[in-house]
PDB file of C-alpha atoms in Angstrom:
ATOM      1  CA  UNK Q   1       0.005   0.010   0.000  1.00 97.00           C
ATOM      2  CA  UNK Q   2       1.130   3.602  -0.531  1.00 96.00           C
ATOM      3  CA  UNK Q   3       2.561   4.284   2.934  1.00 96.00           C
ATOM      4  CA  UNK Q   4       4.777   1.196   3.082  1.00 98.00           C
ATOM      5  CA  UNK Q   5       8.576   1.684   3.207  1.00 98.00           C
ATOM      6  CA  UNK Q   6      10.714  -0.973   1.630  1.00 98.00           C
ATOM      7  CA  UNK Q   7      14.507  -0.961   1.692  1.00 98.00           C
ATOM      8  CA  UNK Q   8      17.002  -1.888  -0.988  1.00 98.00           C
ATOM      9  CA  UNK Q   9      17.830  -5.339  -2.408  1.00 98.00           C
ATOM     10  CA  UNK Q  10      14.772  -6.973  -0.881  1.00 98.00           C
ATOM     11  CA  UNK Q  11      13.131 -10.191  -2.174  1.00 98.00           C
ATOM     12  CA  UNK Q  12       9.337 -10.000  -1.853  1.00 98.00           C
ATOM     13  CA  UNK Q  13       7.737 -13.216  -3.239  1.00 98.00           C
ATOM     14  CA  UNK Q  14       4.270 -14.050  -4.614  1.00 97.00           C
ATOM     15  CA  UNK Q  15       1.072 -13.323  -2.743  1.00 97.00           C
ATOM     16  CA  UNK Q  16       2.637 -10.983  -0.178  1.00 98.00           C
ATOM     17  CA  UNK Q  17       0.497  -8.104   1.140  1.00 98.00           C
ATOM     18  CA  UNK Q  18       2.173  -5.055   2.698  1.00 98.00           C
ATOM     19  CA  UNK Q  19      -0.040  -2.557   4.497  1.00 97.00           C
ATOM     20  CA  UNK Q  20       0.688   1.233   5.044  1.00 96.00           C
ATOM     21  CA  UNK Q  21       2.341   1.523   8.413  1.00 96.00           C
ATOM     22  CA  UNK Q  22       5.043  -1.100   7.600  1.00 98.00           C
ATOM     23  CA  UNK Q  23       8.785  -0.501   7.474  1.00 98.00           C
ATOM     24  CA  UNK Q  24      11.074  -3.002   5.831  1.00 98.00           C
ATOM     25  CA  UNK Q  25      14.908  -2.766   6.007  1.00 98.00           C
ATOM     26  CA  UNK Q  26      17.536  -3.650   3.489  1.00 98.00           C
ATOM     27  CA  UNK Q  27      18.218  -7.162   2.118  1.00 98.00           C
ATOM     28  CA  UNK Q  28      15.026  -8.648   3.564  1.00 98.00           C
ATOM     29  CA  UNK Q  29      13.511 -11.815   2.198  1.00 98.00           C
ATOM     30  CA  UNK Q  30       9.696 -12.281   2.491  1.00 98.00           C
ATOM     31  CA  UNK Q  31       8.548 -15.608   1.099  1.00 98.00           C
ATOM     32  CA  UNK Q  32       5.180 -16.267  -0.414  1.00 98.00           C
ATOM     33  CA  UNK Q  33       1.855 -15.957   1.451  1.00 98.00           C
ATOM     34  CA  UNK Q  34       2.908 -13.421   4.095  1.00 98.00           C
ATOM     35  CA  UNK Q  35       0.678 -10.505   5.166  1.00 98.00           C
ATOM     36  CA  UNK Q  36       2.431  -7.577   6.834  1.00 98.00           C
ATOM     37  CA  UNK Q  37      -0.128  -5.430   8.717  1.00 97.00           C
ATOM     38  CA  UNK Q  38       0.109  -1.906  10.044  1.00 96.00           C
ATOM     39  CA  UNK Q  39       2.559  -1.669  12.912  1.00 96.00           C
ATOM     40  CA  UNK Q  40       5.129  -4.197  11.709  1.00 98.00           C
ATOM     41  CA  UNK Q  41       8.854  -3.275  11.490  1.00 98.00           C
ATOM     42  CA  UNK Q  42      11.429  -5.568   9.905  1.00 98.00           C
ATOM     43  CA  UNK Q  43      15.093  -4.757  10.355  1.00 98.00           C
ATOM     44  CA  UNK Q  44      17.914  -5.344   7.891  1.00 98.00           C
ATOM     45  CA  UNK Q  45      18.649  -8.901   6.687  1.00 97.00           C
ATOM     46  CA  UNK Q  46      15.527 -10.376   8.163  1.00 98.00           C
ATOM     47  CA  UNK Q  47      14.110 -13.627   6.668  1.00 98.00           C
ATOM     48  CA  UNK Q  48      10.373 -14.326   6.759  1.00 98.00           C
ATOM     49  CA  UNK Q  49       9.374 -17.858   5.716  1.00 98.00           C
ATOM     50  CA  UNK Q  50       6.324 -18.826   3.728  1.00 98.00           C
ATOM     51  CA  UNK Q  51       2.894 -18.288   5.278  1.00 98.00           C
ATOM     52  CA  UNK Q  52       4.189 -16.689   8.491  1.00 98.00           C
ATOM     53  CA  UNK Q  53       1.157 -15.149  10.213  1.00 98.00           C
ATOM     54  CA  UNK Q  54       1.555 -11.696  11.761  1.00 98.00           C
ATOM     55  CA  UNK Q  55      -1.060  -9.969  13.941  1.00 96.00           C
ATOM     56  CA  UNK Q  56      -1.528  -6.416  15.091  1.00 94.00           C
ATOM     57  CA  UNK Q  57      -4.491  -6.422  17.450  1.00 92.00           C
ATOM     58  CA  UNK Q  58      -4.710  -8.411  20.716  1.00 89.00           C
ATOM     59  CA  UNK Q  59      -8.511  -8.046  20.895  1.00 90.00           C
ATOM     60  CA  UNK Q  60      -9.745  -7.969  17.309  1.00 91.00           C
ATOM     61  CA  UNK Q  61     -13.445  -7.316  16.528  1.00 93.00           C
ATOM     62  CA  UNK Q  62     -15.104  -6.989  13.158  1.00 95.00           C
ATOM     63  CA  UNK Q  63     -15.132  -3.385  11.911  1.00 93.00           C
ATOM     64  CA  UNK Q  64     -13.654  -2.113  15.216  1.00 92.00           C
ATOM     65  CA  UNK Q  65     -10.207  -0.625  14.737  1.00 89.00           C
ATOM     66  CA  UNK Q  66      -7.860   0.577  17.476  1.00 89.00           C
ATOM     67  CA  UNK Q  67      -6.578   4.122  17.185  1.00 87.00           C
ATOM     68  CA  UNK Q  68      -2.972   2.753  17.181  1.00 88.00           C
ATOM     69  CA  UNK Q  69      -2.042  -0.764  16.209  1.00 91.00           C
ATOM     70  CA  UNK Q  70       0.464  -2.763  18.295  1.00 92.00           C
ATOM     71  CA  UNK Q  71       4.020  -2.468  17.176  1.00 95.00           C
ATOM     72  CA  UNK Q  72       5.731  -5.745  16.267  1.00 97.00           C
ATOM     73  CA  UNK Q  73       9.521  -5.510  15.674  1.00 98.00           C
ATOM     74  CA  UNK Q  74      11.729  -8.103  14.058  1.00 98.00           C
ATOM     75  CA  UNK Q  75      15.302  -6.931  14.616  1.00 98.00           C
ATOM     76  CA  UNK Q  76      18.059  -7.315  12.031  1.00 96.00           C
ATOM     77  CA  UNK Q  77      19.253 -10.718  11.027  1.00 96.00           C
ATOM     78  CA  UNK Q  78      16.368 -12.593  12.655  1.00 97.00           C
ATOM     79  CA  UNK Q  79      14.728 -15.520  10.815  1.00 97.00           C
ATOM     80  CA  UNK Q  80      11.096 -16.598  11.149  1.00 98.00           C
ATOM     81  CA  UNK Q  81      10.358 -20.109   9.961  1.00 98.00           C
ATOM     82  CA  UNK Q  82       7.467 -21.208   7.692  1.00 98.00           C
ATOM     83  CA  UNK Q  83       3.902 -21.111   9.204  1.00 98.00           C
ATOM     84  CA  UNK Q  84       5.035 -19.471  12.454  1.00 98.00           C
ATOM     85  CA  UNK Q  85       2.438 -17.232  14.151  1.00 98.00           C
ATOM     86  CA  UNK Q  86       3.453 -14.059  15.967  1.00 98.00           C
ATOM     87  CA  UNK Q  87       1.244 -12.274  18.476  1.00 97.00           C
ATOM     88  CA  UNK Q  88       1.221  -8.507  18.197  1.00 95.00           C
ATOM     89  CA  UNK Q  89       3.310  -6.106  20.286  1.00 96.00           C
ATOM     90  CA  UNK Q  90       6.368  -8.366  20.646  1.00 97.00           C
ATOM     91  CA  UNK Q  91       9.992  -7.953  19.719  1.00 98.00           C
ATOM     92  CA  UNK Q  92      12.103 -10.621  18.116  1.00 98.00           C
ATOM     93  CA  UNK Q  93      15.757  -9.979  19.054  1.00 97.00           C
ATOM     94  CA  UNK Q  94      18.508  -9.687  16.473  1.00 96.00           C
ATOM     95  CA  UNK Q  95      19.748 -12.962  14.891  1.00 96.00           C
ATOM     96  CA  UNK Q  96      17.058 -14.997  16.685  1.00 97.00           C
ATOM     97  CA  UNK Q  97      15.777 -18.090  14.960  1.00 97.00           C
ATOM     98  CA  UNK Q  98      12.091 -18.973  15.131  1.00 98.00           C
ATOM     99  CA  UNK Q  99      11.300 -22.558  14.145  1.00 97.00           C
ATOM    100  CA  UNK Q 100       8.638 -23.497  11.615  1.00 98.00           C
ATOM    101  CA  UNK Q 101       5.122 -23.595  13.034  1.00 98.00           C
ATOM    102  CA  UNK Q 102       6.140 -21.853  16.316  1.00 98.00           C
ATOM    103  CA  UNK Q 103       3.537 -19.735  18.067  1.00 98.00           C
ATOM    104  CA  UNK Q 104       5.416 -16.727  19.512  1.00 98.00           C
ATOM    105  CA  UNK Q 105       3.549 -15.060  22.438  1.00 97.00           C
ATOM    106  CA  UNK Q 106       6.295 -13.065  24.134  1.00 96.00           C
ATOM    107  CA  UNK Q 107       9.504 -11.200  23.361  1.00 97.00           C
ATOM    108  CA  UNK Q 108      12.449 -13.297  22.139  1.00 98.00           C
ATOM    109  CA  UNK Q 109      16.035 -12.564  23.306  1.00 97.00           C
ATOM    110  CA  UNK Q 110      18.710 -11.812  20.714  1.00 96.00           C
ATOM    111  CA  UNK Q 111      20.336 -14.966  19.235  1.00 96.00           C
ATOM    112  CA  UNK Q 112      17.725 -17.305  20.764  1.00 97.00           C
ATOM    113  CA  UNK Q 113      16.332 -20.363  19.088  1.00 97.00           C
ATOM    114  CA  UNK Q 114      12.576 -20.676  19.772  1.00 98.00           C
ATOM    115  CA  UNK Q 115      10.250 -23.570  18.922  1.00 98.00           C
ATOM    116  CA  UNK Q 116       6.859 -24.972  19.982  1.00 97.00           C
ATOM    117  CA  UNK Q 117       3.373 -23.887  20.916  1.00 96.00           C
ATOM    118  CA  UNK Q 118       3.679 -21.603  22.861  1.00 95.00           C
ATOM    119  CA  UNK Q 119       7.245 -20.833  21.748  1.00 97.00           C
ATOM    120  CA  UNK Q 120      10.012 -21.637  24.196  1.00 97.00           C
ATOM    121  CA  UNK Q 121      13.712 -20.846  24.113  1.00 97.00           C
ATOM    122  CA  UNK Q 122      15.567 -24.123  23.472  1.00 97.00           C
ATOM    123  CA  UNK Q 123      19.019 -22.768  22.658  1.00 96.00           C
ATOM    124  CA  UNK Q 124      21.159 -19.933  21.274  1.00 96.00           C
ATOM    125  CA  UNK Q 125      23.157 -19.419  18.099  1.00 94.00           C
ATOM    126  CA  UNK Q 126      26.790 -18.325  18.054  1.00 88.00           C
ATOM    127  CA  UNK Q 127      27.934 -15.125  16.383  1.00 69.00           C
ATOM    128  CA  UNK Q 128      30.181 -15.529  13.345  1.00 62.00           C
ATOM    129  CA  UNK Q 129      29.544 -19.212  12.723  1.00 64.00           C
ATOM    130  CA  UNK Q 130      25.745 -18.898  13.170  1.00 74.00           C
ATOM    131  CA  UNK Q 131      25.503 -22.372  14.620  1.00 85.00           C
ATOM    132  CA  UNK Q 132      23.595 -23.511  17.687  1.00 89.00           C
ATOM    133  CA  UNK Q 133      25.706 -23.431  20.803  1.00 92.00           C
ATOM    134  CA  UNK Q 134      26.768 -26.696  22.344  1.00 92.00           C
ATOM    135  CA  UNK Q 135      26.682 -26.440  26.149  1.00 94.00           C
ATOM    136  CA  UNK Q 136      29.908 -26.921  28.051  1.00 95.00           C
ATOM    137  CA  UNK Q 137      29.743 -28.927  31.231  1.00 96.00           C
ATOM    138  CA  UNK Q 138      31.412 -26.852  33.891  1.00 95.00           C
ATOM    139  CA  UNK Q 139      32.331 -30.042  35.875  1.00 93.00           C
ATOM    140  CA  UNK Q 140      34.444 -31.463  33.025  1.00 93.00           C
ATOM    141  CA  UNK Q 141      35.527 -28.324  31.089  1.00 92.00           C
ATOM    142  CA  UNK Q 142      38.245 -26.069  32.379  1.00 88.00           C
ATOM    143  CA  UNK Q 143      37.982 -23.143  29.885  1.00 89.00           C
ATOM    144  CA  UNK Q 144      35.268 -21.274  28.040  1.00 91.00           C
ATOM    145  CA  UNK Q 145      36.389 -21.084  24.452  1.00 85.00           C
ATOM    146  CA  UNK Q 146      35.756 -17.892  22.382  1.00 81.00           C
ATOM    147  CA  UNK Q 147      34.734 -15.841  25.393  1.00 88.00           C
ATOM    148  CA  UNK Q 148      38.127 -15.932  27.117  1.00 80.00           C
ATOM    149  CA  UNK Q 149      37.353 -13.346  29.810  1.00 90.00           C
ATOM    150  CA  UNK Q 150      34.839 -15.736  31.391  1.00 95.00           C
ATOM    151  CA  UNK Q 151      36.383 -18.408  33.610  1.00 94.00           C
ATOM    152  CA  UNK Q 152      35.209 -21.727  35.003  1.00 95.00           C
ATOM    153  CA  UNK Q 153      36.606 -21.945  38.575  1.00 93.00           C
ATOM    154  CA  UNK Q 154      36.668 -25.197  40.532  1.00 92.00           C
ATOM    155  CA  UNK Q 155      35.832 -24.921  44.279  1.00 89.00           C
ATOM    156  CA  UNK Q 156      36.911 -27.088  47.227  1.00 83.00           C
ATOM    157  CA  UNK Q 157      34.774 -30.163  47.887  1.00 84.00           C
ATOM    158  CA  UNK Q 158      34.755 -32.991  50.434  1.00 87.00           C
ATOM    159  CA  UNK Q 159      32.587 -36.103  50.459  1.00 84.00           C
ATOM    160  CA  UNK Q 160      32.169 -38.372  53.414  1.00 80.00           C
ATOM    161  CA  UNK Q 161      29.472 -40.619  55.020  1.00 85.00           C
ATOM    162  CA  UNK Q 162      27.864 -37.665  56.704  1.00 88.00           C
ATOM    163  CA  UNK Q 163      27.400 -35.795  53.347  1.00 88.00           C
ATOM    164  CA  UNK Q 164      29.226 -33.413  51.102  1.00 85.00           C
ATOM    165  CA  UNK Q 165      30.839 -30.092  51.874  1.00 87.00           C
ATOM    166  CA  UNK Q 166      31.690 -27.443  49.232  1.00 85.00           C
ATOM    167  CA  UNK Q 167      33.373 -24.141  50.055  1.00 86.00           C
ATOM    168  CA  UNK Q 168      35.246 -21.282  48.555  1.00 83.00           C
ATOM    169  CA  UNK Q 169      37.451 -18.523  49.944  1.00 85.00           C
ATOM    170  CA  UNK Q 170      37.251 -15.068  48.415  1.00 85.00           C
ATOM    171  CA  UNK Q 171      40.987 -14.420  48.348  1.00 83.00           C
ATOM    172  CA  UNK Q 172      41.934 -17.945  47.176  1.00 83.00           C
ATOM    173  CA  UNK Q 173      39.131 -19.039  44.877  1.00 84.00           C
ATOM    174  CA  UNK Q 174      37.070 -16.009  43.757  1.00 88.00           C
ATOM    175  CA  UNK Q 175      38.636 -13.394  41.516  1.00 89.00           C
ATOM    176  CA  UNK Q 176      37.150 -10.555  43.554  1.00 94.00           C
ATOM    177  CA  UNK Q 177      35.979  -9.871  47.169  1.00 94.00           C
ATOM    178  CA  UNK Q 178      32.180 -10.221  47.223  1.00 95.00           C
ATOM    179  CA  UNK Q 179      30.144  -7.256  48.518  1.00 96.00           C
ATOM    180  CA  UNK Q 180      26.732  -8.957  48.208  1.00 96.00           C
ATOM    181  CA  UNK Q 181      25.075 -12.204  47.187  1.00 96.00           C
ATOM    182  CA  UNK Q 182      21.605 -13.189  45.915  1.00 97.00           C
ATOM    183  CA  UNK Q 183      19.858 -16.503  45.400  1.00 98.00           C
ATOM    184  CA  UNK Q 184      17.644 -17.460  42.448  1.00 98.00           C
ATOM    185  CA  UNK Q 185      15.224 -20.345  42.868  1.00 97.00           C
ATOM    186  CA  UNK Q 186      11.776 -21.633  41.890  1.00 97.00           C
ATOM    187  CA  UNK Q 187      12.285 -20.484  38.275  1.00 97.00           C
ATOM    188  CA  UNK Q 188       9.773 -22.039  35.773  1.00 95.00           C
ATOM    189  CA  UNK Q 189      11.725 -24.105  33.201  1.00 90.00           C
ATOM    190  CA  UNK Q 190      10.642 -22.024  30.236  1.00 92.00           C
ATOM    191  CA  UNK Q 191      11.809 -18.655  31.723  1.00 96.00           C
ATOM    192  CA  UNK Q 192      14.928 -16.750  30.722  1.00 97.00           C
ATOM    193  CA  UNK Q 193      16.588 -14.669  33.439  1.00 97.00           C
ATOM    194  CA  UNK Q 194      19.469 -12.181  33.448  1.00 96.00           C
ATOM    195  CA  UNK Q 195      19.695 -10.646  29.990  1.00 97.00           C
ATOM    196  CA  UNK Q 196      22.090  -7.862  30.934  1.00 97.00           C
ATOM    197  CA  UNK Q 197      25.706  -6.902  31.369  1.00 97.00           C
ATOM    198  CA  UNK Q 198      27.431  -4.955  34.102  1.00 97.00           C
ATOM    199  CA  UNK Q 199      29.518  -1.852  33.496  1.00 96.00           C
ATOM    200  CA  UNK Q 200      31.943  -2.390  36.437  1.00 96.00           C
ATOM    201  CA  UNK Q 201      30.799  -5.215  38.611  1.00 97.00           C
ATOM    202  CA  UNK Q 202      31.913  -8.841  38.506  1.00 97.00           C
ATOM    203  CA  UNK Q 203      29.682 -11.860  39.218  1.00 97.00           C
ATOM    204  CA  UNK Q 204      30.392 -15.414  40.327  1.00 97.00           C
ATOM    205  CA  UNK Q 205      27.663 -18.014  39.737  1.00 97.00           C
ATOM    206  CA  UNK Q 206      27.366 -21.446  41.288  1.00 96.00           C
ATOM    207  CA  UNK Q 207      24.434 -23.837  41.222  1.00 97.00           C
ATOM    208  CA  UNK Q 208      24.113 -25.228  44.731  1.00 95.00           C
ATOM    209  CA  UNK Q 209      21.140 -27.409  43.747  1.00 96.00           C
ATOM    210  CA  UNK Q 210      19.748 -28.629  40.516  1.00 97.00           C
ATOM    211  CA  UNK Q 211      21.032 -27.154  37.244  1.00 98.00           C
ATOM    212  CA  UNK Q 212      20.768 -24.312  34.802  1.00 98.00           C
ATOM    213  CA  UNK Q 213      22.396 -23.149  31.591  1.00 98.00           C
ATOM    214  CA  UNK Q 214      24.309 -19.865  31.436  1.00 98.00           C
ATOM    215  CA  UNK Q 215      24.977 -18.035  28.134  1.00 97.00           C
ATOM    216  CA  UNK Q 216      27.871 -15.544  28.055  1.00 97.00           C
ATOM    217  CA  UNK Q 217      28.450 -13.100  25.191  1.00 95.00           C
ATOM    218  CA  UNK Q 218      31.353 -10.629  24.648  1.00 94.00           C
ATOM    219  CA  UNK Q 219      29.619  -8.913  21.728  1.00 92.00           C
ATOM    220  CA  UNK Q 220      31.273 -11.017  19.044  1.00 89.00           C
ATOM    221  CA  UNK Q 221      31.137 -14.550  20.235  1.00 89.00           C
ATOM    222  CA  UNK Q 222      29.159 -16.408  22.848  1.00 93.00           C
ATOM    223  CA  UNK Q 223      29.281 -19.670  24.771  1.00 95.00           C
ATOM    224  CA  UNK Q 224      26.871 -21.705  26.824  1.00 96.00           C
ATOM    225  CA  UNK Q 225      27.877 -23.322  30.153  1.00 97.00           C
ATOM    226  CA  UNK Q 226      25.946 -26.004  32.055  1.00 98.00           C
ATOM    227  CA  UNK Q 227      26.076 -25.510  35.831  1.00 97.00           C
ATOM    228  CA  UNK Q 228      24.991 -28.466  37.907  1.00 96.00           C
ATOM    229  CA  UNK Q 229      27.087 -28.612  41.040  1.00 95.00           C
ATOM    230  CA  UNK Q 230      28.462 -26.413  43.939  1.00 94.00           C
ATOM    231  CA  UNK Q 231      31.817 -27.972  43.078  1.00 93.00           C
ATOM    232  CA  UNK Q 232      32.318 -25.317  40.400  1.00 95.00           C
ATOM    233  CA  UNK Q 233      31.461 -21.749  39.598  1.00 95.00           C
ATOM    234  CA  UNK Q 234      31.463 -19.367  36.679  1.00 96.00           C
ATOM    235  CA  UNK Q 235      33.171 -15.918  36.807  1.00 96.00           C
ATOM    236  CA  UNK Q 236      31.487 -13.254  34.550  1.00 97.00           C
ATOM    237  CA  UNK Q 237      33.492 -10.041  34.438  1.00 96.00           C
ATOM    238  CA  UNK Q 238      32.161  -6.541  33.454  1.00 96.00           C
ATOM    239  CA  UNK Q 239      30.949  -5.949  29.917  1.00 96.00           C
ATOM    240  CA  UNK Q 240      29.945  -9.497  29.353  1.00 97.00           C
ATOM    241  CA  UNK Q 241      26.269 -10.115  28.439  1.00 97.00           C
ATOM    242  CA  UNK Q 242      24.885 -12.933  30.517  1.00 97.00           C
ATOM    243  CA  UNK Q 243      21.618 -14.803  30.883  1.00 98.00           C
ATOM    244  CA  UNK Q 244      20.329 -18.079  32.378  1.00 98.00           C
ATOM    245  CA  UNK Q 245      17.706 -20.540  31.167  1.00 98.00           C
ATOM    246  CA  UNK Q 246      16.705 -24.175  31.279  1.00 97.00           C
ATOM    247  CA  UNK Q 247      16.423 -24.044  35.053  1.00 97.00           C
ATOM    248  CA  UNK Q 248      15.637 -27.478  36.550  1.00 97.00           C
ATOM    249  CA  UNK Q 249      12.636 -27.565  38.953  1.00 96.00           C
ATOM    250  CA  UNK Q 250      15.008 -27.850  41.935  1.00 97.00           C
ATOM    251  CA  UNK Q 251      17.619 -25.288  40.800  1.00 97.00           C
ATOM    252  CA  UNK Q 252      19.116 -22.903  43.279  1.00 98.00           C
ATOM    253  CA  UNK Q 253      21.614 -20.452  41.782  1.00 98.00           C
ATOM    254  CA  UNK Q 254      23.871 -18.597  44.194  1.00 97.00           C
ATOM    255  CA  UNK Q 255      25.419 -15.407  42.789  1.00 97.00           C
ATOM    256  CA  UNK Q 256      28.202 -13.294  44.378  1.00 96.00           C
ATOM    257  CA  UNK Q 257      28.752  -9.766  43.124  1.00 97.00           C
ATOM    258  CA  UNK Q 258      31.723  -7.385  43.604  1.00 97.00           C
ATOM    259  CA  UNK Q 259      29.529  -4.400  44.507  1.00 96.00           C
ATOM    260  CA  UNK Q 260      26.300  -3.448  46.163  1.00 97.00           C
ATOM    261  CA  UNK Q 261      23.172  -3.205  44.044  1.00 96.00           C
ATOM    262  CA  UNK Q 262      23.361  -0.267  41.700  1.00 97.00           C
ATOM    263  CA  UNK Q 263      20.810   0.025  38.841  1.00 96.00           C
ATOM    264  CA  UNK Q 264      23.125   2.395  36.964  1.00 97.00           C
ATOM    265  CA  UNK Q 265      25.715  -0.385  36.694  1.00 97.00           C
ATOM    266  CA  UNK Q 266      23.318  -2.559  34.568  1.00 97.00           C
ATOM    267  CA  UNK Q 267      23.232  -2.490  30.749  1.00 97.00           C
ATOM    268  CA  UNK Q 268      19.803  -4.029  29.963  1.00 97.00           C
ATOM    269  CA  UNK Q 269      19.682  -3.167  26.230  1.00 96.00           C
ATOM    270  CA  UNK Q 270      21.592  -5.484  23.976  1.00 96.00           C
ATOM    271  CA  UNK Q 271      22.179  -2.793  21.265  1.00 94.00           C
ATOM    272  CA  UNK Q 272      23.741  -0.505  23.902  1.00 96.00           C
ATOM    273  CA  UNK Q 273      25.877  -3.392  25.129  1.00 96.00           C
ATOM    274  CA  UNK Q 274      27.126  -4.010  21.575  1.00 94.00           C
ATOM    275  CA  UNK Q 275      27.957  -0.297  21.150  1.00 93.00           C
ATOM    276  CA  UNK Q 276      30.294  -0.574  24.158  1.00 85.00           C
ATOM    277  CA  UNK Q 277      32.040  -3.792  23.185  1.00 73.00           C
ATOM    278  CA  UNK Q 278      32.297  -3.912  19.355  1.00 63.00           C
TER     279      UNK Q 278
END
């Protein structure tokens, strides 16, 4: 329609409808049978598979139109598989991969792989190689490849008939003197936590019960670490993007931080994080 904005070098296939309030970036591929309604924004290098269903009204009624339609944003480099359905008002993070037939009902983190109905994060893709990350087991791995500022640190452990004892000493085992700690527990298995970097503070994570996966990202490459024991911890220094997902039902994650809580120390926007690291 007349108000639509379409970038350069795009591939718009048969039976695609593009409404007025639609913005499409450069080098975008839109396969057959896709309808882009008012309020949809596609960034550069986005791929939209055949028959992907977009929406722009959470409470649609015949001949009743909202004054402003919900804004749905697909950030640059993301791919949406064939026949996926996207609820309105959500953001698909950059370079995310949405599987065929997935029903997406919430925001998707950058670089995430999402499948199912409703869609769930099942993994993440690496940067340059654009391949799904293979989790490293912190109990058996000694280094985190690609993201060399992040360290897997073994802790002291003793096992006897009365049980097991794990401990760490700040000056001997941790790379900083902790100023605070917090505990994360009772996380539903489909939730993603974290999704931020720190400007100055360090963090040290250890799973004292159950297990979870931690994704670390230096702005160019990323790695995934599987934490499942208090025998080992993960050091995340400043200016490393981190998140946790795939929490087991009994997971208890203990986190030490190098400073007191300071909201100004958090970088919660991935684009801002990249601007400081790349």
